[in-house]
GROMACS .gro file of C-alpha atoms in nm:
model
  406
    1UNK     CA    1  -1.871   2.370   1.468
    2UNK     CA    2  -1.578   2.278   1.675
    3UNK     CA    3  -1.328   2.467   1.564
    4UNK     CA    4  -0.965   2.303   1.683
    5UNK     CA    5  -0.625   2.580   1.652
    6UNK     CA    6  -0.331   2.386   1.628
    7UNK     CA    7  -0.027   2.601   1.753
    8UNK     CA    8   0.326   2.470   1.615
    9UNK     CA    9   0.627   2.632   1.587
   10UNK     CA   10   0.847   2.481   1.309
   11UNK     CA   11   1.265   2.521   1.182
   12UNK     CA   12   1.180   2.389   0.886
   13UNK     CA   13   1.323   2.045   0.957
   14UNK     CA   14   1.082   1.721   0.923
   15UNK     CA   15   0.987   1.613   1.245
   16UNK     CA   16   0.717   1.350   1.446
   17UNK     CA   17   0.587   1.684   1.580
   18UNK     CA   18   0.513   1.797   1.219
   19UNK     CA   19   0.386   1.457   1.098
   20UNK     CA   20   0.148   1.449   1.405
   21UNK     CA   21  -0.016   1.796   1.211
   22UNK     CA   22   0.001   1.661   0.871
   23UNK     CA   23  -0.194   1.295   1.029
   24UNK     CA   24  -0.405   1.495   1.215
   25UNK     CA   25  -0.515   1.716   0.920
   26UNK     CA   26  -0.533   1.361   0.771
   27UNK     CA   27  -0.788   1.241   0.975
   28UNK     CA   28  -0.988   1.562   1.026
   29UNK     CA   29  -1.105   1.643   0.729
   30UNK     CA   30  -1.360   1.312   0.692
   31UNK     CA   31  -1.505   1.514   1.065
   32UNK     CA   32  -1.739   1.739   0.925
   33UNK     CA   33  -1.842   1.867   1.307
   34UNK     CA   34  -1.491   1.952   1.296
   35UNK     CA   35  -1.244   2.276   1.171
   36UNK     CA   36  -0.875   2.291   1.250
   37UNK     CA   37  -0.693   2.551   1.230
   38UNK     CA   38  -0.342   2.628   1.227
   39UNK     CA   39  -0.089   2.862   1.347
   40UNK     CA   40   0.263   2.778   1.305
   41UNK     CA   41   0.543   3.020   1.430
   42UNK     CA   42   0.824   2.957   1.114
   43UNK     CA   43   1.200   3.056   1.160
   44UNK     CA   44   1.245   3.068   0.770
   45UNK     CA   45   0.946   3.314   0.705
   46UNK     CA   46   1.027   3.701   0.666
   47UNK     CA   47   0.649   3.780   0.635
   48UNK     CA   48   0.320   3.691   0.796
   49UNK     CA   49   0.141   3.504   0.577
   50UNK     CA   50  -0.223   3.423   0.689
   51UNK     CA   51  -0.480   3.278   0.433
   52UNK     CA   52  -0.881   3.170   0.451
   53UNK     CA   53  -0.854   2.824   0.292
   54UNK     CA   54  -1.235   2.654   0.291
   55UNK     CA   55  -1.276   2.810   0.601
   56UNK     CA   56  -0.977   2.741   0.802
   57UNK     CA   57  -0.758   2.954   0.945
   58UNK     CA   58  -0.351   2.871   0.792
   59UNK     CA   59  -0.102   3.115   0.961
   60UNK     CA   60   0.220   3.128   0.922
   61UNK     CA   61   0.398   3.422   1.069
   62UNK     CA   62   0.738   3.505   1.109
   63UNK     CA   63   0.996   3.449   1.428
   64UNK     CA   64   1.280   3.566   1.341
   65UNK     CA   65   1.632   3.432   1.233
   66UNK     CA   66   1.803   3.544   1.574
   67UNK     CA   67   1.506   3.325   1.729
   68UNK     CA   68   1.720   3.283   2.016
   69UNK     CA   69   1.746   3.664   2.162
   70UNK     CA   70   1.275   3.579   2.166
   71UNK     CA   71   1.298   3.281   2.278
   72UNK     CA   72   1.569   3.400   2.606
   73UNK     CA   73   1.416   3.765   2.690
   74UNK     CA   74   1.108   3.672   2.857
   75UNK     CA   75   0.930   4.059   2.737
   76UNK     CA   76   1.016   4.019   2.405
   77UNK     CA   77   0.883   3.685   2.438
   78UNK     CA   78   0.581   3.820   2.572
   79UNK     CA   79   0.534   4.158   2.359
   80UNK     CA   80   0.577   3.992   2.032
   81UNK     CA   81   0.275   3.714   2.166
   82UNK     CA   82   0.038   3.956   2.242
   83UNK     CA   83   0.077   4.151   1.886
   84UNK     CA   84   0.019   3.797   1.689
   85UNK     CA   85  -0.252   3.762   1.949
   86UNK     CA   86  -0.351   4.119   1.823
   87UNK     CA   87  -0.345   4.042   1.443
   88UNK     CA   88  -0.544   3.681   1.474
   89UNK     CA   89  -0.846   3.828   1.651
   90UNK     CA   90  -1.010   3.962   1.395
   91UNK     CA   91  -1.015   3.554   1.201
   92UNK     CA   92  -1.104   3.389   1.544
   93UNK     CA   93  -1.359   3.650   1.715
   94UNK     CA   94  -1.682   3.520   1.567
   95UNK     CA   95  -1.659   3.124   1.562
   96UNK     CA   96  -1.750   2.909   1.901
   97UNK     CA   97  -1.623   2.641   2.044
   98UNK     CA   98  -1.284   2.756   2.046
   99UNK     CA   99  -0.981   2.521   2.152
  100UNK     CA  100  -0.619   2.605   2.173
  101UNK     CA  101  -0.407   2.242   2.126
  102UNK     CA  102  -0.072   2.335   2.159
  103UNK     CA  103   0.283   2.130   1.971
  104UNK     CA  104   0.538   2.305   2.160
  105UNK     CA  105   0.562   2.421   2.526
  106UNK     CA  106   0.697   2.736   2.401
  107UNK     CA  107   0.383   2.869   2.277
  108UNK     CA  108   0.225   2.783   2.576
  109UNK     CA  109   0.239   3.204   2.623
  110UNK     CA  110   0.068   3.253   2.271
  111UNK     CA  111  -0.170   3.005   2.357
  112UNK     CA  112  -0.278   3.198   2.720
  113UNK     CA  113  -0.350   3.559   2.513
  114UNK     CA  114  -0.546   3.432   2.236
  115UNK     CA  115  -0.755   3.223   2.561
  116UNK     CA  116  -0.774   3.532   2.731
  117UNK     CA  117  -0.924   3.712   2.422
  118UNK     CA  118  -1.061   3.484   2.268
  119UNK     CA  119  -1.208   3.219   2.515
  120UNK     CA  120  -1.134   2.829   2.438
  121UNK     CA  121  -0.920   2.581   2.676
  122UNK     CA  122  -0.548   2.522   2.612
  123UNK     CA  123  -0.490   2.183   2.567
  124UNK     CA  124  -0.070   2.099   2.595
  125UNK     CA  125   0.044   1.841   2.332
  126UNK     CA  126   0.423   1.625   2.468
  127UNK     CA  127   0.583   1.521   2.194
  128UNK     CA  128   0.900   1.455   2.416
  129UNK     CA  129   1.019   1.416   2.742
  130UNK     CA  130   1.203   1.795   2.792
  131UNK     CA  131   1.460   1.707   3.050
  132UNK     CA  132   1.596   1.445   2.717
  133UNK     CA  133   1.688   1.626   2.544
  134UNK     CA  134   1.994   1.777   2.743
  135UNK     CA  135   2.169   1.435   2.569
  136UNK     CA  136   2.193   1.624   2.232
  137UNK     CA  137   2.304   1.966   2.395
  138UNK     CA  138   2.381   1.920   2.738
  139UNK     CA  139   2.531   1.593   2.760
  140UNK     CA  140   2.716   1.603   3.129
  141UNK     CA  141   2.440   1.785   3.278
  142UNK     CA  142   2.200   1.484   3.074
  143UNK     CA  143   2.411   1.259   3.288
  144UNK     CA  144   2.346   1.415   3.617
  145UNK     CA  145   1.971   1.410   3.544
  146UNK     CA  146   1.988   1.020   3.424
  147UNK     CA  147   2.122   0.954   3.795
  148UNK     CA  148   1.905   1.094   3.937
  149UNK     CA  149   1.615   0.975   3.753
  150UNK     CA  150   1.741   0.619   3.766
  151UNK     CA  151   1.781   0.659   4.216
  152UNK     CA  152   1.411   0.803   4.182
  153UNK     CA  153   1.492   1.193   4.302
  154UNK     CA  154   1.252   1.345   4.036
  155UNK     CA  155   1.250   1.661   4.217
  156UNK     CA  156   1.582   1.732   4.037
  157UNK     CA  157   1.404   1.715   3.727
  158UNK     CA  158   1.105   1.914   3.809
  159UNK     CA  159   1.287   2.242   3.739
  160UNK     CA  160   1.230   2.375   3.412
  161UNK     CA  161   1.017   2.698   3.438
  162UNK     CA  162   0.891   2.623   3.094
  163UNK     CA  163   0.729   2.307   3.181
  164UNK     CA  164   0.614   2.417   3.519
  165UNK     CA  165   0.383   2.746   3.326
  166UNK     CA  166   0.282   2.555   3.043
  167UNK     CA  167   0.118   2.197   3.290
  168UNK     CA  168  -0.040   2.482   3.499
  169UNK     CA  169  -0.193   2.719   3.268
  170UNK     CA  170  -0.274   2.380   3.089
  171UNK     CA  171  -0.659   2.262   3.101
  172UNK     CA  172  -0.520   1.860   2.950
  173UNK     CA  173  -0.243   1.697   2.968
  174UNK     CA  174  -0.147   1.469   2.617
  175UNK     CA  175   0.131   1.238   2.609
  176UNK     CA  176   0.192   0.980   2.340
  177UNK     CA  177   0.326   0.768   2.601
  178UNK     CA  178   0.311   0.637   2.960
  179UNK     CA  179   0.666   0.687   3.015
  180UNK     CA  180   0.592   1.104   2.953
  181UNK     CA  181   0.253   1.040   3.166
  182UNK     CA  182   0.495   0.902   3.432
  183UNK     CA  183   0.723   1.146   3.421
  184UNK     CA  184   0.426   1.437   3.498
  185UNK     CA  185   0.296   1.246   3.747
  186UNK     CA  186   0.643   1.167   3.938
  187UNK     CA  187   0.855   1.498   3.857
  188UNK     CA  188   0.584   1.778   3.829
  189UNK     CA  189   0.281   1.629   4.054
  190UNK     CA  190   0.061   1.581   3.806
  191UNK     CA  191  -0.335   1.411   3.897
  192UNK     CA  192  -0.308   1.096   3.621
  193UNK     CA  193  -0.643   1.238   3.535
  194UNK     CA  194  -0.542   1.572   3.397
  195UNK     CA  195  -0.303   1.402   3.150
  196UNK     CA  196  -0.401   1.107   2.840
  197UNK     CA  197  -0.230   0.851   2.665
  198UNK     CA  198  -0.296   0.856   2.291
  199UNK     CA  199  -0.013   0.696   2.084
  200UNK     CA  200   0.069   0.844   1.730
  201UNK     CA  201  -0.150   0.706   1.425
  202UNK     CA  202  -0.108   0.652   1.028
  203UNK     CA  203  -0.305   0.614   0.779
  204UNK     CA  204  -0.281   0.278   0.612
  205UNK     CA  205  -0.098   0.247   0.278
  206UNK     CA  206  -0.085   0.012  -0.008
  207UNK     CA  207   0.173  -0.193   0.141
  208UNK     CA  208   0.384  -0.435  -0.075
  209UNK     CA  209   0.370  -0.822   0.046
  210UNK     CA  210   0.719  -0.741   0.133
  211UNK     CA  211   0.889  -1.051   0.392
  212UNK     CA  212   0.918  -1.286   0.052
  213UNK     CA  213   1.043  -0.930  -0.132
  214UNK     CA  214   1.332  -0.833   0.094
  215UNK     CA  215   1.643  -0.823   0.045
  216UNK     CA  216   1.904  -1.017   0.156
  217UNK     CA  217   2.153  -0.879   0.477
  218UNK     CA  218   1.984  -0.517   0.410
  219UNK     CA  219   1.936  -0.319   0.687
  220UNK     CA  220   1.763  -0.012   0.719
  221UNK     CA  221   1.815   0.300   0.979
  222UNK     CA  222   1.571   0.596   0.974
  223UNK     CA  223   1.568   0.910   1.112
  224UNK     CA  224   1.867   1.199   1.206
  225UNK     CA  225   2.193   1.074   1.223
  226UNK     CA  226   2.326   1.195   1.557
  227UNK     CA  227   2.409   1.001   1.895
  228UNK     CA  228   2.081   1.074   2.078
  229UNK     CA  229   1.917   0.865   1.797
  230UNK     CA  230   2.233   0.551   1.832
  231UNK     CA  231   2.368   0.574   1.459
  232UNK     CA  232   2.667   0.461   1.605
  233UNK     CA  233   2.615   0.258   1.827
  234UNK     CA  234   2.485   0.089   1.519
  235UNK     CA  235   2.752   0.141   1.349
  236UNK     CA  236   3.033  -0.011   1.601
  237UNK     CA  237   2.784  -0.319   1.620
  238UNK     CA  238   2.848  -0.370   1.244
  239UNK     CA  239   3.189  -0.337   1.307
  240UNK     CA  240   3.195  -0.586   1.527
  241UNK     CA  241   3.011  -0.835   1.277
  242UNK     CA  242   3.187  -0.680   0.911
  243UNK     CA  243   3.572  -0.777   1.041
  244UNK     CA  244   3.569  -1.091   0.809
  245UNK     CA  245   3.373  -1.001   0.530
  246UNK     CA  246   3.067  -0.758   0.377
  247UNK     CA  247   2.845  -0.946   0.650
  248UNK     CA  248   2.540  -0.683   0.535
  249UNK     CA  249   2.522  -0.350   0.415
  250UNK     CA  250   2.318  -0.053   0.604
  251UNK     CA  251   2.134   0.230   0.431
  252UNK     CA  252   2.111   0.526   0.617
  253UNK     CA  253   1.808   0.806   0.552
  254UNK     CA  254   1.782   1.117   0.738
  255UNK     CA  255   1.983   1.470   0.719
  256UNK     CA  256   2.303   1.409   0.724
  257UNK     CA  257   2.587   1.685   0.807
  258UNK     CA  258   2.939   1.683   0.627
  259UNK     CA  259   3.089   1.630   0.926
  260UNK     CA  260   2.910   1.319   0.974
  261UNK     CA  261   2.973   1.205   0.696
  262UNK     CA  262   3.327   1.211   0.693
  263UNK     CA  263   3.360   1.087   1.006
  264UNK     CA  264   3.146   0.778   0.889
  265UNK     CA  265   3.317   0.732   0.554
  266UNK     CA  266   3.705   0.726   0.806
  267UNK     CA  267   3.618   0.577   1.101
  268UNK     CA  268   3.405   0.331   0.933
  269UNK     CA  269   3.533   0.309   0.561
  270UNK     CA  270   3.504  -0.103   0.624
  271UNK     CA  271   3.128  -0.096   0.628
  272UNK     CA  272   2.896  -0.102   0.326
  273UNK     CA  273   2.694   0.228   0.376
  274UNK     CA  274   2.470   0.359   0.146
  275UNK     CA  275   2.445   0.776   0.274
  276UNK     CA  276   2.126   0.809   0.124
  277UNK     CA  277   2.005   1.158   0.260
  278UNK     CA  278   1.616   1.314   0.248
  279UNK     CA  279   1.423   1.114  -0.013
  280UNK     CA  280   1.061   1.082  -0.047
  281UNK     CA  281   0.818   0.873   0.065
  282UNK     CA  282   0.748   0.676  -0.233
  283UNK     CA  283   1.120   0.635  -0.203
  284UNK     CA  284   1.156   0.531   0.173
  285UNK     CA  285   0.874   0.300   0.126
  286UNK     CA  286   1.075   0.120  -0.089
  287UNK     CA  287   1.329   0.079   0.125
  288UNK     CA  288   1.085  -0.030   0.408
  289UNK     CA  289   0.918  -0.267   0.145
  290UNK     CA  290   1.259  -0.471   0.067
  291UNK     CA  291   1.504  -0.413   0.367
  292UNK     CA  292   1.535  -0.701   0.589
  293UNK     CA  293   1.582  -0.571   0.882
  294UNK     CA  294   1.501  -0.254   1.066
  295UNK     CA  295   1.691  -0.075   1.349
  296UNK     CA  296   1.596   0.220   1.615
  297UNK     CA  297   1.864   0.209   1.839
  298UNK     CA  298   1.789   0.550   1.991
  299UNK     CA  299   1.913   0.687   2.363
  300UNK     CA  300   1.488   0.798   2.424
  301UNK     CA  301   1.211   0.857   2.183
  302UNK     CA  302   0.832   0.891   2.247
  303UNK     CA  303   0.593   0.737   2.032
  304UNK     CA  304   0.801   0.694   1.723
  305UNK     CA  305   0.685   0.748   1.400
  306UNK     CA  306   0.972   0.564   1.212
  307UNK     CA  307   0.896   0.255   1.427
  308UNK     CA  308   0.523   0.281   1.304
  309UNK     CA  309   0.669   0.303   0.962
  310UNK     CA  310   0.827  -0.016   1.010
  311UNK     CA  311   0.520  -0.198   1.178
  312UNK     CA  312   0.309  -0.110   0.894
  313UNK     CA  313   0.517  -0.268   0.601
  314UNK     CA  314   0.590  -0.574   0.857
  315UNK     CA  315   0.970  -0.497   0.853
  316UNK     CA  316   1.133  -0.729   1.052
  317UNK     CA  317   1.297  -0.507   1.383
  318UNK     CA  318   1.555  -0.441   1.648
  319UNK     CA  319   1.483  -0.145   1.865
  320UNK     CA  320   1.660   0.011   2.184
  321UNK     CA  321   1.433  -0.044   2.557
  322UNK     CA  322   1.367   0.252   2.656
  323UNK     CA  323   1.072   0.475   2.702
  324UNK     CA  324   0.772   0.438   2.408
  325UNK     CA  325   0.957   0.181   2.243
  326UNK     CA  326   0.916   0.020   2.518
  327UNK     CA  327   0.566   0.025   2.581
  328UNK     CA  328   0.491  -0.026   2.160
  329UNK     CA  329   0.648  -0.386   2.076
  330UNK     CA  330   0.700  -0.725   2.325
  331UNK     CA  331   1.045  -0.855   2.343
  332UNK     CA  332   1.034  -1.213   2.123
  333UNK     CA  333   0.751  -1.116   1.952
  334UNK     CA  334   0.721  -0.826   1.779
  335UNK     CA  335   1.076  -0.686   1.784
  336UNK     CA  336   1.347  -0.750   1.922
  337UNK     CA  337   1.478  -0.547   2.267
  338UNK     CA  338   1.816  -0.430   2.320
  339UNK     CA  339   1.888  -0.290   2.673
  340UNK     CA  340   2.082   0.098   2.778
  341UNK     CA  341   2.372   0.060   2.985
  342UNK     CA  342   2.450   0.386   3.192
  343UNK     CA  343   2.808   0.426   3.343
  344UNK     CA  344   2.970   0.759   3.492
  345UNK     CA  345   3.197   0.770   3.294
  346UNK     CA  346   3.059   0.684   2.920
  347UNK     CA  347   2.757   0.810   3.034
  348UNK     CA  348   2.428   0.629   2.819
  349UNK     CA  349   2.478   0.375   2.564
  350UNK     CA  350   2.322   0.108   2.332
  351UNK     CA  351   2.526  -0.251   2.487
  352UNK     CA  352   2.720  -0.288   2.094
  353UNK     CA  353   2.722  -0.670   2.192
  354UNK     CA  354   2.355  -0.722   2.225
  355UNK     CA  355   2.292  -0.534   1.893
  356UNK     CA  356   2.536  -0.721   1.706
  357UNK     CA  357   2.434  -1.074   1.839
  358UNK     CA  358   2.060  -0.964   1.795
  359UNK     CA  359   2.112  -0.839   1.411
  360UNK     CA  360   2.360  -1.156   1.339
  361UNK     CA  361   2.064  -1.382   1.469
  362UNK     CA  362   1.791  -1.204   1.264
  363UNK     CA  363   1.945  -1.223   0.965
  364UNK     CA  364   2.042  -1.606   1.014
  365UNK     CA  365   1.717  -1.710   1.126
  366UNK     CA  366   1.421  -1.628   0.794
  367UNK     CA  367   1.153  -1.797   1.065
  368UNK     CA  368   1.205  -1.520   1.328
  369UNK     CA  369   1.196  -1.218   1.079
  370UNK     CA  370   0.814  -1.387   0.972
  371UNK     CA  371   0.687  -1.427   1.281
  372UNK     CA  372   0.844  -1.083   1.353
  373UNK     CA  373   0.761  -0.931   1.029
  374UNK     CA  374   0.343  -1.098   1.059
  375UNK     CA  375   0.344  -0.954   1.451
  376UNK     CA  376   0.459  -0.628   1.350
  377UNK     CA  377   0.162  -0.512   1.106
  378UNK     CA  378  -0.075  -0.681   1.379
  379UNK     CA  379   0.036  -0.481   1.607
  380UNK     CA  380   0.027  -0.156   1.416
  381UNK     CA  381  -0.307  -0.272   1.315
  382UNK     CA  382  -0.457  -0.269   1.664
  383UNK     CA  383  -0.240   0.022   1.842
  384UNK     CA  384  -0.069   0.302   1.592
  385UNK     CA  385  -0.380   0.341   1.302
  386UNK     CA  386  -0.449   0.710   1.220
  387UNK     CA  387  -0.884   0.603   1.338
  388UNK     CA  388  -0.765   0.513   1.662
  389UNK     CA  389  -0.577   0.823   1.682
  390UNK     CA  390  -0.815   1.046   1.563
  391UNK     CA  391  -1.099   0.908   1.743
  392UNK     CA  392  -0.916   0.874   2.130
  393UNK     CA  393  -0.802   1.255   2.028
  394UNK     CA  394  -1.167   1.366   1.944
  395UNK     CA  395  -1.288   1.214   2.276
  396UNK     CA  396  -1.060   1.452   2.420
  397UNK     CA  397  -1.195   1.762   2.215
  398UNK     CA  398  -1.518   1.668   2.314
  399UNK     CA  399  -1.426   1.679   2.682
  400UNK     CA  400  -1.344   2.004   2.711
  401UNK     CA  401  -1.530   2.177   2.458
  402UNK     CA  402  -1.835   2.048   2.679
  403UNK     CA  403  -1.689   2.197   3.005
  404UNK     CA  404  -1.687   2.533   2.848
  405UNK     CA  405  -2.006   2.509   2.740
  406UNK     CA  406  -2.122   2.444   3.060
   0.00000   0.00000   0.00000
């Protein structure tokens, strides 16, 4: 029996990492030689919750609301991780073929404690390119890093101590895009043999024959309603389109703070917008099946589950030409791509003129929509099925379990 332990940090919000773990659990259920356990640090809990369910350990560990104190104080963080490792030791001590699969770089020191006490290799899963997260947190710092990136000065991108520690302690690293692998090689000089690229995957759902029932001029955006997801570039593009009449309606799905709602209602009041907030997947799949166009205008993106879902449902799509989206789609074949623009004064932006033109073109050209729809479904079936993701992941697991047993 192979015992795979997933280590995750959960802040209570839906994320691509949470979706990945859900899909991994679904895919591994039928693999009887693989037993998947979960250790989740959760900042919404006050008490430890450790259960054994069908011989699987499911441990939800409180990570206190004042988590910045632990995150920023190395001594306190490591002391806490040591205590967690002691608490969990008895649950795992009789298990063979352990492997620690880390989903957040922050948890690498916890994996180190567990691996030291119980054995087993550490595999780190890189769901993001870390330096790009500065776009939301420290935009001026991000702009400086982006300039260095464009100039090929990768030394400025390799100063993240957490990354250095995580990559050094990991036996192997799984990336969800080639762009992330290139980041590791160029910035941190990691040997390519230590890195695997495994695209995210989704299980096939019963999909309606969506092309014939799609509503006229209805657009869909799914994700956090933030700048890094490109929301306001999309809204500015729609302003250009809707100057004379209500050319198209935009459906927004995802968490939307009150301040963002107020800004949308004030600055974009002439655009027909349905702010739907968080909805169930049953409601979302109806939108996937009926909206005319799906738009993913992100300023940075890895292997987007929204992009995979839209592909699975055969949505004609417009995506930004960046990171994993550039890898996932071929321009004019299974999506239309919109370039990014970087300016020293204004930073990183999506080309709003080209986005507006692409929306008009795709709404007006039914034959193009049908072509993109058919090819998007084919793209999903060839690259992004859950079966493919599970097969590739198991291959990595087996490699390092065998090495530990040699």
